[in-house]
Short mmCIF file of C-alpha atoms and ligand atoms in Angstrom, two decimals:
data_model
loop_
_atom_site.label_atom_id
_atom_site.label_comp_id
_atom_site.label_asym_id
_atom_site.label_seq_id
_atom_site.Cartn_x
_atom_site.Cartn_y
_atom_site.Cartn_z
CA MET A 1 -299.89 -101.73 3.56
CA THR A 2 -298.75 -98.35 1.77
CA PRO A 3 -295.88 -99.54 -0.59
CA THR A 4 -292.83 -97.85 0.94
CA PRO A 5 -290.53 -96.46 -1.84
CA LYS A 6 -286.76 -96.24 -1.12
CA GLN A 7 -285.23 -92.95 -1.18
CA ASP A 8 -284.67 -93.43 -4.99
CA HIS A 9 -288.06 -94.94 -5.61
CA VAL A 10 -291.03 -93.24 -7.44
CA LEU A 11 -294.35 -95.11 -6.98
CA ILE A 12 -296.54 -94.77 -10.25
CA PHE A 13 -300.25 -94.22 -9.40
CA ASP A 14 -302.16 -94.63 -12.68
CA THR A 15 -305.63 -92.98 -12.83
CA THR A 16 -306.68 -93.69 -16.40
CA LEU A 17 -309.71 -95.44 -15.22
CA ARG A 18 -310.80 -92.75 -12.90
CA ASP A 19 -309.62 -89.18 -13.61
CA GLY A 20 -309.04 -90.16 -17.42
CA GLU A 21 -312.21 -92.14 -17.67
CA GLN A 22 -313.99 -89.29 -16.11
CA SER A 23 -313.13 -86.66 -18.92
CA PRO A 24 -316.14 -86.05 -21.06
CA GLY A 25 -316.60 -88.87 -23.72
CA ALA A 26 -313.84 -91.00 -22.54
CA THR A 27 -316.36 -93.69 -20.72
CA MET A 28 -315.23 -97.19 -21.36
CA SER A 29 -317.21 -100.20 -20.87
CA HIS A 30 -316.95 -102.65 -17.99
CA GLU A 31 -314.96 -105.33 -19.95
CA GLU A 32 -312.42 -102.55 -21.32
CA LYS A 33 -311.88 -101.25 -17.83
CA LEU A 34 -311.01 -104.87 -16.67
CA GLU A 35 -308.49 -105.27 -19.55
CA ILE A 36 -307.00 -102.09 -19.17
CA ALA A 37 -306.43 -102.56 -15.49
CA ALA A 38 -304.85 -106.25 -16.12
CA MET A 39 -302.65 -104.55 -18.50
CA LEU A 40 -301.52 -101.93 -16.08
CA ASP A 41 -300.93 -104.35 -13.23
CA GLU A 42 -298.81 -106.25 -15.75
CA MET A 43 -296.67 -103.46 -16.69
CA GLY A 44 -295.97 -102.79 -13.01
CA VAL A 45 -298.00 -99.72 -11.93
CA ASP A 46 -297.81 -99.58 -8.14
CA VAL A 47 -301.23 -98.17 -7.55
CA ILE A 48 -304.46 -98.44 -10.02
CA GLU A 49 -307.09 -95.83 -8.95
CA ALA A 50 -310.04 -97.98 -10.32
CA GLY A 51 -312.73 -95.73 -10.17
CA PHE A 52 -315.18 -93.96 -8.01
CA PRO A 53 -317.47 -96.72 -6.57
CA ILE A 54 -320.35 -94.34 -5.19
CA ALA A 55 -320.53 -92.63 -8.76
CA SER A 56 -323.00 -95.62 -10.15
CA GLU A 57 -323.42 -99.34 -10.11
CA GLY A 58 -321.34 -99.55 -13.20
CA ASP A 59 -318.42 -97.87 -11.45
CA PHE A 60 -318.86 -100.17 -8.41
CA ASN A 61 -318.92 -103.29 -10.01
CA ALA A 62 -315.93 -102.22 -12.51
CA VAL A 63 -313.74 -101.35 -9.24
CA SER A 64 -315.00 -104.39 -7.54
CA GLU A 65 -314.05 -106.80 -10.37
CA ILE A 66 -310.62 -105.17 -10.82
CA ALA A 67 -309.83 -105.84 -7.14
CA LYS A 68 -310.65 -109.30 -7.43
CA ASN A 69 -308.49 -109.69 -10.38
CA ALA A 70 -305.60 -107.63 -9.13
CA LYS A 71 -301.95 -109.49 -9.11
CA THR A 72 -299.25 -107.15 -7.78
CA SER A 73 -300.81 -103.50 -7.99
CA VAL A 74 -302.53 -101.82 -5.04
CA ILE A 75 -306.14 -101.12 -6.08
CA CYS A 76 -307.47 -97.94 -5.13
CA GLY A 77 -311.02 -96.62 -4.88
CA LEU A 78 -312.10 -92.53 -4.70
CA SER A 79 -314.37 -91.38 -2.42
CA ARG A 80 -315.71 -87.79 -0.93
CA ALA A 81 -315.41 -86.58 2.63
CA ASN A 82 -318.27 -88.85 4.04
CA ALA A 83 -318.95 -92.21 5.63
CA THR A 84 -321.35 -93.09 3.00
CA ASP A 85 -318.89 -92.66 0.05
CA ILE A 86 -315.87 -94.12 1.87
CA ASP A 87 -317.82 -97.43 3.05
CA ARG A 88 -318.72 -97.76 -0.56
CA ALA A 89 -315.31 -97.52 -2.11
CA TRP A 90 -314.20 -100.09 0.56
CA GLU A 91 -316.85 -102.32 -0.14
CA ALA A 92 -315.74 -102.14 -3.89
CA ILE A 93 -312.09 -102.63 -3.24
CA LYS A 94 -311.86 -104.87 -0.20
CA HIS A 95 -311.14 -108.09 -2.10
CA ALA A 96 -308.01 -106.95 -3.49
CA PRO A 97 -304.87 -108.41 -2.23
CA ARG A 98 -303.73 -104.74 -1.59
CA ALA A 99 -306.53 -102.26 -1.25
CA ARG A 100 -306.43 -98.39 -0.79
CA ILE A 101 -308.98 -95.89 0.10
CA HIS A 102 -308.34 -92.40 -1.52
CA THR A 103 -310.35 -89.50 -0.01
CA PHE A 104 -310.59 -85.95 -0.63
CA ILE A 105 -311.87 -82.65 -0.04
CA GLY A 106 -311.64 -79.17 -1.64
CA THR A 107 -309.17 -76.84 0.62
CA SER A 108 -308.66 -73.71 -1.47
CA PRO A 109 -311.26 -70.86 -0.58
CA LEU A 110 -313.13 -71.37 -3.68
CA HIS A 111 -313.57 -75.05 -2.93
CA ARG A 112 -314.33 -74.44 0.99
CA ALA A 113 -317.07 -72.46 -0.24
CA ILE A 114 -319.03 -75.12 -1.94
CA PRO A 115 -320.10 -77.17 1.05
CA ASN A 116 -319.83 -73.88 2.88
CA LEU A 117 -317.65 -75.08 5.65
CA THR A 118 -315.36 -72.60 7.81
CA MET A 119 -311.74 -73.73 7.92
CA ASP A 120 -312.42 -75.31 11.66
CA GLU A 121 -315.32 -77.28 10.45
CA MET A 122 -313.45 -78.44 7.28
CA ALA A 123 -310.42 -79.50 9.48
CA GLU A 124 -312.74 -81.39 11.92
CA ARG A 125 -314.32 -83.20 9.01
CA ILE A 126 -310.93 -84.11 7.46
CA HIS A 127 -310.11 -85.54 11.02
CA GLU A 128 -313.49 -87.48 10.95
CA THR A 129 -313.25 -88.96 7.38
CA VAL A 130 -309.64 -90.11 7.59
CA THR A 131 -310.12 -91.79 10.81
CA HIS A 132 -313.14 -93.44 9.30
CA ALA A 133 -311.45 -94.56 6.23
CA ARG A 134 -308.19 -95.76 8.70
CA ASN A 135 -310.69 -97.82 10.57
CA LEU A 136 -311.40 -99.96 7.55
CA THR A 137 -307.64 -100.18 6.11
CA ASP A 138 -304.37 -99.22 6.96
CA ASP A 139 -303.61 -97.83 3.58
CA VAL A 140 -305.33 -94.53 3.39
CA GLN A 141 -304.63 -91.62 0.80
CA TRP A 142 -305.83 -88.20 1.46
CA SER A 143 -306.23 -85.23 -1.13
CA PRO A 144 -306.79 -81.61 -0.43
CA MET A 145 -308.13 -80.75 -3.59
CA ASP A 146 -306.94 -77.73 -5.38
CA SER A 147 -303.83 -77.64 -3.17
CA THR A 148 -302.16 -75.36 -5.32
CA ARG A 149 -304.48 -72.59 -4.53
CA THR A 150 -304.96 -73.37 -0.79
CA GLU A 151 -303.31 -70.91 1.71
CA HIS A 152 -300.03 -72.66 2.84
CA ASP A 153 -300.83 -72.34 6.74
CA TYR A 154 -304.01 -73.98 6.02
CA LEU A 155 -302.65 -76.46 3.74
CA CYS A 156 -299.98 -77.45 6.31
CA ARG A 157 -302.63 -77.65 9.06
CA VAL A 158 -304.98 -80.04 7.28
CA VAL A 159 -301.89 -82.05 6.02
CA GLU A 160 -301.08 -82.53 9.61
CA ILE A 161 -304.60 -83.64 10.56
CA ALA A 162 -304.93 -86.23 7.95
CA ILE A 163 -301.69 -87.74 8.78
CA LYS A 164 -302.27 -87.98 12.45
CA ALA A 165 -305.63 -89.37 11.71
CA GLY A 166 -303.78 -92.29 10.03
CA ALA A 167 -303.27 -91.14 6.27
CA SER A 168 -300.22 -92.67 4.82
CA THR A 169 -300.01 -90.79 1.44
CA ILE A 170 -300.76 -87.21 1.20
CA ASN A 171 -301.37 -86.41 -2.49
CA ILE A 172 -300.93 -82.72 -3.50
CA PRO A 173 -303.10 -81.99 -6.69
CA ASP A 174 -303.03 -79.20 -8.85
CA THR A 175 -306.58 -79.67 -9.81
CA VAL A 176 -306.90 -76.78 -12.32
CA GLY A 177 -303.47 -76.84 -14.07
CA TYR A 178 -302.21 -73.65 -12.50
CA THR A 179 -298.80 -74.31 -11.11
CA ALA A 180 -295.39 -74.13 -12.68
CA PRO A 181 -292.17 -76.26 -12.27
CA ARG A 182 -290.62 -74.11 -9.67
CA GLU A 183 -293.79 -73.27 -7.69
CA SER A 184 -294.37 -77.07 -7.66
CA ALA A 185 -291.15 -77.92 -6.26
CA ASP A 186 -291.25 -75.32 -3.45
CA LEU A 187 -294.67 -76.43 -2.22
CA ILE A 188 -293.71 -79.87 -1.88
CA ARG A 189 -290.69 -78.58 -0.11
CA MET A 190 -292.61 -76.22 2.15
CA LEU A 191 -294.61 -79.17 3.19
CA ILE A 192 -291.62 -81.40 3.76
CA GLU A 193 -290.27 -78.78 5.88
CA LYS A 194 -293.12 -77.64 7.92
CA VAL A 195 -295.12 -80.88 8.28
CA PRO A 196 -293.89 -83.05 11.07
CA GLY A 197 -292.99 -87.03 10.79
CA VAL A 198 -292.19 -86.83 7.26
CA ASP A 199 -290.70 -90.07 7.37
CA GLU A 200 -293.81 -91.81 8.10
CA PHE A 201 -295.79 -91.15 4.86
CA ILE A 202 -295.35 -90.28 1.28
CA PHE A 203 -296.28 -86.96 -0.69
CA ALA A 204 -297.79 -87.60 -3.99
CA THR A 205 -298.17 -85.15 -6.81
CA HIS A 206 -301.14 -85.11 -9.25
CA CYS A 207 -301.06 -82.16 -12.01
CA HIS A 208 -303.00 -81.35 -15.03
CA ASN A 209 -302.02 -80.07 -18.20
CA ASP A 210 -303.74 -77.01 -18.74
CA LEU A 211 -300.81 -74.67 -19.45
CA GLY A 212 -298.64 -77.88 -20.81
CA MET A 213 -296.71 -78.26 -17.78
CA ALA A 214 -298.08 -81.49 -16.15
CA THR A 215 -294.97 -83.65 -17.04
CA ALA A 216 -292.47 -80.90 -15.77
CA ASN A 217 -294.61 -80.06 -12.53
CA SER A 218 -294.58 -83.50 -11.57
CA LEU A 219 -290.85 -84.15 -11.95
CA ALA A 220 -290.37 -80.95 -10.10
CA ALA A 221 -292.29 -82.20 -7.25
CA VAL A 222 -290.21 -85.41 -7.43
CA GLU A 223 -286.88 -83.69 -7.43
CA ALA A 224 -288.33 -81.65 -4.09
CA GLY A 225 -289.32 -84.86 -2.52
CA ALA A 226 -292.64 -86.50 -3.68
CA ARG A 227 -292.39 -90.14 -4.28
CA GLN A 228 -295.68 -91.11 -5.98
CA ILE A 229 -296.56 -89.46 -9.30
CA GLU A 230 -300.33 -89.65 -10.30
CA CYS A 231 -300.78 -89.89 -14.00
CA THR A 232 -302.56 -91.64 -16.90
CA ILE A 233 -302.14 -93.28 -20.25
CA ASN A 234 -301.91 -90.87 -23.17
CA GLY A 235 -302.47 -88.17 -20.69
CA LEU A 236 -306.11 -88.87 -20.79
CA GLY A 237 -308.28 -86.77 -18.48
CA GLU A 238 -310.46 -83.78 -17.88
CA ARG A 239 -309.70 -80.49 -20.04
CA ALA A 240 -306.04 -80.96 -21.22
CA GLY A 241 -305.65 -83.99 -19.35
CA ASN A 242 -303.43 -85.35 -16.63
CA THR A 243 -299.70 -86.03 -16.48
CA ALA A 244 -298.99 -88.53 -19.07
CA LEU A 245 -297.65 -91.79 -17.67
CA GLU A 246 -295.51 -92.59 -20.68
CA GLU A 247 -293.86 -89.19 -20.15
CA VAL A 248 -292.75 -89.11 -16.68
CA VAL A 249 -291.66 -92.78 -16.85
CA MET A 250 -289.39 -92.36 -19.89
CA ALA A 251 -288.10 -88.86 -18.64
CA LEU A 252 -287.04 -90.71 -15.52
CA LYS A 253 -285.37 -93.39 -17.38
CA VAL A 254 -283.55 -91.34 -20.18
CA ARG A 255 -282.52 -88.77 -17.77
CA ASN A 256 -281.39 -90.87 -14.90
CA ASP A 257 -278.19 -89.17 -14.92
CA ILE A 258 -279.71 -86.07 -13.57
CA MET A 259 -282.93 -87.57 -12.00
CA PRO A 260 -281.77 -90.67 -10.49
CA TYR A 261 -285.12 -92.21 -9.42
CA GLN A 262 -286.43 -95.52 -10.05
CA THR A 263 -289.96 -96.77 -11.20
CA ARG A 264 -291.17 -100.37 -11.44
CA ILE A 265 -292.70 -99.73 -15.09
CA ASP A 266 -291.90 -102.32 -17.72
CA THR A 267 -291.59 -99.71 -20.38
CA SER A 268 -291.65 -102.11 -23.25
CA LYS A 269 -295.49 -102.10 -22.47
CA ILE A 270 -295.99 -98.45 -22.95
CA MET A 271 -296.99 -98.73 -26.61
CA GLY A 272 -299.48 -101.54 -26.17
CA LEU A 273 -301.34 -99.71 -23.53
CA SER A 274 -301.09 -96.39 -25.48
CA ARG A 275 -302.88 -98.07 -28.44
CA ARG A 276 -305.48 -100.02 -26.28
CA VAL A 277 -306.31 -96.87 -24.44
CA ALA A 278 -306.73 -94.78 -27.55
CA THR A 279 -309.27 -97.34 -29.16
CA VAL A 280 -311.31 -97.88 -26.12
CA SER A 281 -311.56 -93.94 -25.16
CA GLY A 282 -311.90 -93.05 -28.58
CA PHE A 283 -309.36 -90.36 -27.86
CA ALA A 284 -306.65 -90.68 -30.38
CA VAL A 285 -302.89 -89.85 -29.81
CA GLN A 286 -301.90 -86.68 -31.69
CA TYR A 287 -299.23 -87.52 -34.05
CA ASN A 288 -296.41 -85.58 -32.63
CA LYS A 289 -297.26 -86.39 -28.90
CA ALA A 290 -294.12 -87.23 -27.04
CA ILE A 291 -293.17 -91.04 -26.47
CA VAL A 292 -296.27 -92.41 -28.22
CA GLY A 293 -297.23 -90.31 -30.95
CA LYS A 294 -297.04 -91.85 -34.50
CA ASN A 295 -294.29 -89.63 -35.22
CA ALA A 296 -292.16 -89.61 -32.13
CA PHE A 297 -289.69 -91.97 -33.84
CA LEU A 298 -289.92 -90.93 -37.45
CA HIS A 299 -287.05 -89.49 -39.05
CA GLU A 300 -288.25 -88.12 -42.32
CA SER A 301 -285.60 -85.33 -43.31
CA GLY A 302 -282.87 -86.40 -45.19
CA ILE A 303 -279.93 -85.12 -42.84
CA HIS A 304 -281.83 -87.13 -39.98
CA GLN A 305 -282.28 -90.05 -41.87
CA ASP A 306 -278.63 -90.24 -42.89
CA GLY A 307 -277.35 -89.60 -39.10
CA VAL A 308 -279.41 -92.32 -37.88
CA LEU A 309 -278.37 -94.87 -40.47
CA LYS A 310 -274.69 -94.28 -39.41
CA ASN A 311 -275.63 -94.11 -35.70
CA VAL A 312 -278.99 -94.45 -34.12
CA GLU A 313 -277.99 -91.97 -31.36
CA THR A 314 -277.35 -88.87 -33.59
CA PHE A 315 -280.82 -88.19 -33.34
CA GLU A 316 -282.48 -90.74 -31.03
CA ILE A 317 -282.40 -90.44 -27.20
CA MET A 318 -284.13 -93.69 -26.82
CA LYS A 319 -284.94 -96.80 -28.75
CA PRO A 320 -288.24 -97.51 -30.06
CA ALA A 321 -287.96 -101.02 -28.58
CA ASP A 322 -287.84 -99.07 -25.27
CA ILE A 323 -291.33 -98.39 -25.33
CA GLY A 324 -292.46 -101.77 -27.12
CA LEU A 325 -292.59 -100.07 -30.40
CA ASN A 326 -291.72 -103.01 -32.94
CA GLU A 327 -289.09 -101.76 -35.64
CA ASP A 328 -289.85 -104.71 -37.40
CA ASN A 329 -292.87 -102.91 -39.02
CA ILE A 330 -293.04 -104.79 -42.30
CA VAL A 331 -295.19 -106.44 -43.54
CA LEU A 332 -297.41 -109.05 -44.46
CA GLY A 333 -299.02 -109.66 -47.88
CA LYS A 334 -301.61 -111.94 -49.75
CA HIS A 335 -299.14 -114.87 -49.81
CA SER A 336 -298.37 -114.82 -46.06
CA GLY A 337 -300.02 -117.94 -44.63
CA ARG A 338 -301.24 -118.40 -41.00
CA ALA A 339 -297.88 -119.13 -39.44
CA ALA A 340 -296.63 -116.02 -40.47
CA LEU A 341 -299.71 -114.23 -39.29
CA LYS A 342 -299.78 -116.08 -35.87
CA SER A 343 -296.05 -115.34 -35.49
CA LYS A 344 -296.31 -111.44 -36.19
CA LEU A 345 -299.46 -111.38 -33.98
CA GLY A 346 -297.16 -112.92 -31.43
CA ALA A 347 -294.69 -110.54 -31.58
CA LEU A 348 -297.13 -107.78 -31.27
CA GLY A 349 -298.25 -109.19 -27.83
CA PHE A 350 -301.26 -111.22 -28.75
CA GLU A 351 -301.52 -114.89 -27.80
CA LEU A 352 -304.62 -116.07 -29.77
CA GLY A 353 -306.83 -119.18 -29.44
CA GLN A 354 -307.33 -121.00 -32.73
CA ASN A 355 -310.92 -119.73 -33.16
CA GLN A 356 -309.92 -116.12 -33.09
CA LEU A 357 -306.83 -116.59 -35.01
CA ASN A 358 -309.02 -118.30 -37.75
CA ASP A 359 -311.35 -115.20 -37.58
CA ILE A 360 -308.50 -112.73 -37.80
CA PHE A 361 -306.89 -114.87 -40.53
CA VAL A 362 -310.10 -114.38 -42.83
CA ARG A 363 -310.07 -110.52 -42.34
CA PHE A 364 -306.46 -110.48 -42.97
CA LYS A 365 -306.74 -112.47 -46.42
CA ASP A 366 -309.79 -110.13 -47.23
CA LEU A 367 -307.68 -106.85 -46.41
CA ALA A 368 -304.71 -108.50 -48.12
CA ASP A 369 -306.41 -108.94 -51.31
CA ARG A 370 -307.40 -105.31 -51.32
CA LYS A 371 -304.13 -103.84 -50.16
CA LYS A 372 -300.55 -104.61 -50.92
CA GLU A 373 -298.87 -104.46 -47.72
CA VAL A 374 -300.26 -105.19 -44.34
CA TYR A 375 -298.50 -103.40 -41.40
CA ASP A 376 -298.58 -104.02 -37.77
CA ASP A 377 -301.25 -101.23 -37.25
CA ASP A 378 -303.53 -102.74 -39.75
CA LEU A 379 -303.13 -106.07 -37.77
CA LEU A 380 -303.67 -104.34 -34.74
CA ALA A 381 -307.00 -102.90 -36.34
CA LEU A 382 -307.95 -106.23 -37.12
CA VAL A 383 -307.43 -107.78 -33.75
CA ARG A 384 -309.57 -105.18 -32.35
CA VAL A 385 -312.52 -105.95 -34.19
CA ALA A 386 -312.12 -109.83 -33.52
CA GLU A 387 -311.65 -109.18 -29.94
CA ASP A 388 -314.77 -107.29 -29.43
CA THR A 389 -317.67 -109.28 -27.99
CA THR A 390 -320.60 -107.08 -28.26
CA PRO A 391 -323.27 -109.12 -29.75
CA ASP A 392 -324.17 -107.98 -33.62
CA ARG A 393 -327.76 -107.37 -33.16
CA LEU A 394 -327.64 -104.97 -36.16
CA GLU A 395 -325.60 -106.17 -39.00
CA LEU A 396 -324.52 -104.46 -42.29
CA LYS A 397 -325.31 -106.81 -45.02
CA SER A 398 -324.77 -104.48 -48.22
CA LEU A 399 -324.10 -100.83 -48.76
CA LYS A 400 -324.12 -98.90 -51.91
CA VAL A 401 -323.41 -95.34 -51.87
CA ILE A 402 -323.36 -92.79 -54.65
CA CYS A 403 -321.28 -89.68 -54.32
CA GLY A 404 -319.97 -86.85 -56.39
CA THR A 405 -320.85 -83.41 -57.78
CA ASP A 406 -324.67 -84.67 -58.48
CA GLY A 407 -325.69 -85.51 -54.78
CA GLN A 408 -324.96 -88.24 -52.62
CA SER A 409 -327.12 -91.21 -51.45
CA ALA A 410 -326.90 -94.54 -49.91
CA GLU A 411 -328.87 -97.70 -50.65
CA MET A 412 -328.34 -100.14 -47.32
CA THR A 413 -329.31 -103.52 -46.21
CA VAL A 414 -329.01 -104.30 -42.63
CA THR A 415 -330.26 -107.20 -40.28
CA VAL A 416 -331.81 -106.33 -37.09
CA ASP A 417 -332.10 -109.34 -34.75
CA GLY A 418 -331.93 -111.48 -38.16
CA THR A 419 -334.47 -109.60 -40.07
CA GLU A 420 -333.47 -107.85 -42.99
CA LYS A 421 -334.60 -104.24 -43.55
CA SER A 422 -333.50 -101.92 -46.32
CA ALA A 423 -333.61 -97.96 -46.58
CA THR A 424 -332.63 -95.88 -49.55
CA THR A 425 -331.55 -92.29 -48.29
CA THR A 426 -330.14 -88.93 -49.19
CA GLY A 427 -327.64 -86.67 -47.06
CA ASP A 428 -325.05 -84.08 -46.99
CA GLY A 429 -322.37 -86.18 -47.98
CA PRO A 430 -321.78 -89.90 -48.25
CA VAL A 431 -321.44 -90.55 -44.72
CA ASP A 432 -324.39 -88.50 -43.77
CA ALA A 433 -326.39 -90.26 -46.33
CA SER A 434 -325.39 -93.67 -44.83
CA PHE A 435 -326.00 -92.71 -41.26
CA ASN A 436 -329.37 -91.40 -42.15
CA ALA A 437 -330.13 -94.96 -43.74
CA VAL A 438 -329.10 -96.54 -40.31
CA LYS A 439 -331.67 -94.37 -38.66
CA GLU A 440 -334.12 -94.97 -41.10
CA VAL A 441 -333.74 -99.01 -40.75
CA PHE A 442 -333.22 -98.90 -36.88
CA PRO A 443 -335.04 -95.41 -35.56
CA HIS A 444 -333.27 -94.23 -32.39
CA ALA A 445 -332.70 -91.01 -30.40
CA ALA A 446 -329.13 -91.19 -29.79
CA LYS A 447 -327.15 -88.00 -30.66
CA LEU A 448 -323.76 -88.24 -32.75
CA GLU A 449 -321.09 -86.81 -30.35
CA LEU A 450 -318.11 -87.74 -32.33
CA TYR A 451 -317.20 -88.70 -35.51
CA GLN A 452 -313.31 -89.36 -36.25
CA VAL A 453 -311.50 -90.98 -39.15
CA HIS A 454 -307.84 -91.94 -39.28
CA ALA A 455 -305.84 -93.47 -41.82
CA VAL A 456 -304.22 -96.51 -40.10
CA THR A 457 -300.92 -96.25 -42.51
CA GLN A 458 -299.94 -94.32 -45.39
CA GLY A 459 -301.14 -94.53 -49.04
CA THR A 460 -304.40 -94.06 -50.51
CA ASP A 461 -305.15 -97.85 -49.85
CA ALA A 462 -304.73 -97.61 -46.26
CA GLN A 463 -307.18 -98.49 -43.92
CA ALA A 464 -309.57 -95.85 -42.38
CA THR A 465 -310.12 -96.56 -38.64
CA VAL A 466 -313.34 -94.40 -37.58
CA SER A 467 -314.54 -93.92 -34.12
CA VAL A 468 -318.18 -92.92 -33.43
CA ARG A 469 -319.55 -91.84 -30.13
CA LEU A 470 -323.23 -91.73 -29.59
CA ASN A 471 -325.08 -90.32 -26.45
CA GLU A 472 -328.38 -91.36 -25.48
CA ASP A 473 -329.81 -89.84 -22.35
CA GLY A 474 -326.46 -89.83 -20.82
CA ARG A 475 -325.48 -93.46 -21.81
CA ILE A 476 -322.41 -92.67 -23.78
CA VAL A 477 -320.99 -95.47 -26.10
CA THR A 478 -318.17 -95.71 -28.49
CA GLY A 479 -318.02 -97.96 -31.62
CA SER A 480 -315.10 -98.37 -34.11
CA SER A 481 -314.20 -100.08 -37.16
CA ALA A 482 -311.83 -100.40 -39.90
CA ASP A 483 -311.92 -100.70 -43.55
CA THR A 484 -310.22 -99.56 -46.85
CA ASP A 485 -313.60 -98.08 -47.69
CA THR A 486 -314.14 -95.07 -45.37
CA VAL A 487 -317.74 -95.07 -45.76
CA VAL A 488 -318.11 -98.76 -44.94
CA ALA A 489 -315.87 -98.23 -41.82
CA SER A 490 -318.15 -95.30 -40.86
CA VAL A 491 -321.14 -97.39 -41.05
CA ARG A 492 -319.85 -100.27 -39.18
CA ALA A 493 -318.38 -98.18 -36.50
CA TYR A 494 -321.86 -96.48 -36.30
CA ILE A 495 -323.70 -100.07 -36.13
CA HIS A 496 -320.85 -101.12 -33.66
CA ALA A 497 -321.73 -98.01 -31.46
CA ILE A 498 -325.57 -98.94 -31.54
CA ASN A 499 -324.99 -102.61 -30.93
CA ARG A 500 -323.11 -101.41 -27.77
CA LEU A 501 -325.78 -99.15 -26.78
CA LEU A 502 -328.17 -102.17 -26.88
CA VAL A 503 -326.22 -103.90 -24.48
CA ARG A 504 -326.07 -101.10 -22.11
CA ARG A 505 -329.90 -100.44 -22.29
CA ASP A 506 -330.56 -104.34 -21.71
CA LYS A 507 -328.03 -104.25 -18.69
CA VAL A 508 -329.39 -101.35 -16.90
CA GLY A 509 -332.94 -100.92 -17.78
CA SER A 510 -333.79 -97.50 -17.24
CA GLY A 511 -330.28 -96.11 -16.88
CA ALA A 512 -329.57 -96.98 -13.34
CA ASP A 513 -326.01 -97.36 -14.42
CA GLU A 514 -325.54 -93.78 -15.07
CA ARG A 515 -323.61 -91.69 -12.89
CA GLU A 516 -326.02 -89.93 -10.34
CA ILE A 517 -323.70 -87.37 -8.97
CA ASN A 518 -322.02 -84.66 -10.91
CA TYR A 519 -318.71 -85.19 -9.31
CA LYS A 520 -315.95 -82.52 -9.32
CA ASP A 521 -312.61 -83.53 -10.18
CA VAL A 522 -310.27 -84.36 -7.69
CA GLY A 523 -306.96 -82.75 -8.11
MN1 LIG B 601 -307.56 -84.82 -11.36
#
């Protein structure tokens, strides 16, 4: 059944794993998708759009596994407007305690031209496909893609057809991020006024951030009567991204006085999800990003610090703890023991088994020897490395880099499936020289698509986290690592990416996992 929100309740529909994962380079592994889905479920997301099952075997398997593990969230699978797609989506989601088919077709003049359908032909197709989906489940969501550029009369007509065919959620996507708050509200108001039977179904809003208005447009739609917001963690998504879940949820919470709507979201889970999605997608969060940016709760200027010390409400409209940001961001050092580490990790939300704890403790001691203070973010970086289960077919044994004004070279030993291999190479800078050494000991054709370095905390002894994205014939993998030595972190991240690539090669042989259809964004 469609969850029916009360008048003041807004459903949160998360599409991090579909629209977010679809953005170029944000590809997540099977295990990562399961983990993110479990976190979203736990957080209280009403509907999780888990993927696009017809797109590939990999998508199908991930959606199907997420459906089987679902607890309270509805699991939704996306499909285009044909029976094969819809059947495949249903196959993937049908084991979920609550499953939803989401089917869509582009209804604006530009999008109608793609399948070359007349208005009447498209109306007929909508009737057929929604009916088909409705025969499989009673929870069907339908989207007229590019709603905001569809003629109003036609939009009303097709929405009515979809409802009569049994859709219980009508999503109104601003596919290209073109609308503005007042127009977004007017469109929902117009539909509510003109489409009959409005108590029988829910309007959803799905906005993109091309003009920086996704959050404002979503909230405007809610004020006009939409009762489902489609969004992603960190605003991940194609181009400038989707509406950010953390922004709409916190806006409704902080300004509940003027926007009196509730969600089921446990906001204290926001930071954990934000960090996890940033890591697995390789899309770091900008420092001044609303809610989850590193600086969102920093008060640097003297006047602000003074004010906040006297009364936090002087400059803070929400508390760091509201989003699960641990204020006690201090600090373990080289004398901290296993119990302190365990308690700190517990406070950060990690319940670790003895083996994992031991593994992290060894890494922690090693780090604390090199770095005076170990912050929460340092620990999170260690946990990420310890949690990764990718087999280390390539392993870095030693690395010596010479850099400076006289040129750069790297001397490296790596084991490949247990066999030691060494290389000495030059390059344009120490990182380039080191990556050339990896290519020499393990020749491969994958293209380096992204190389990103971030300091985990402040100071020149800070750990660097490095993300590396490789693309081998459309197989895209992200590797990451952290170390106080930036070049070592870079090489480890590169090797991590190769190890993950090897898993992908093994799993799918000749690339059967790759998406075969070049699908257009929905909304
Ligand atoms: Mn979209």
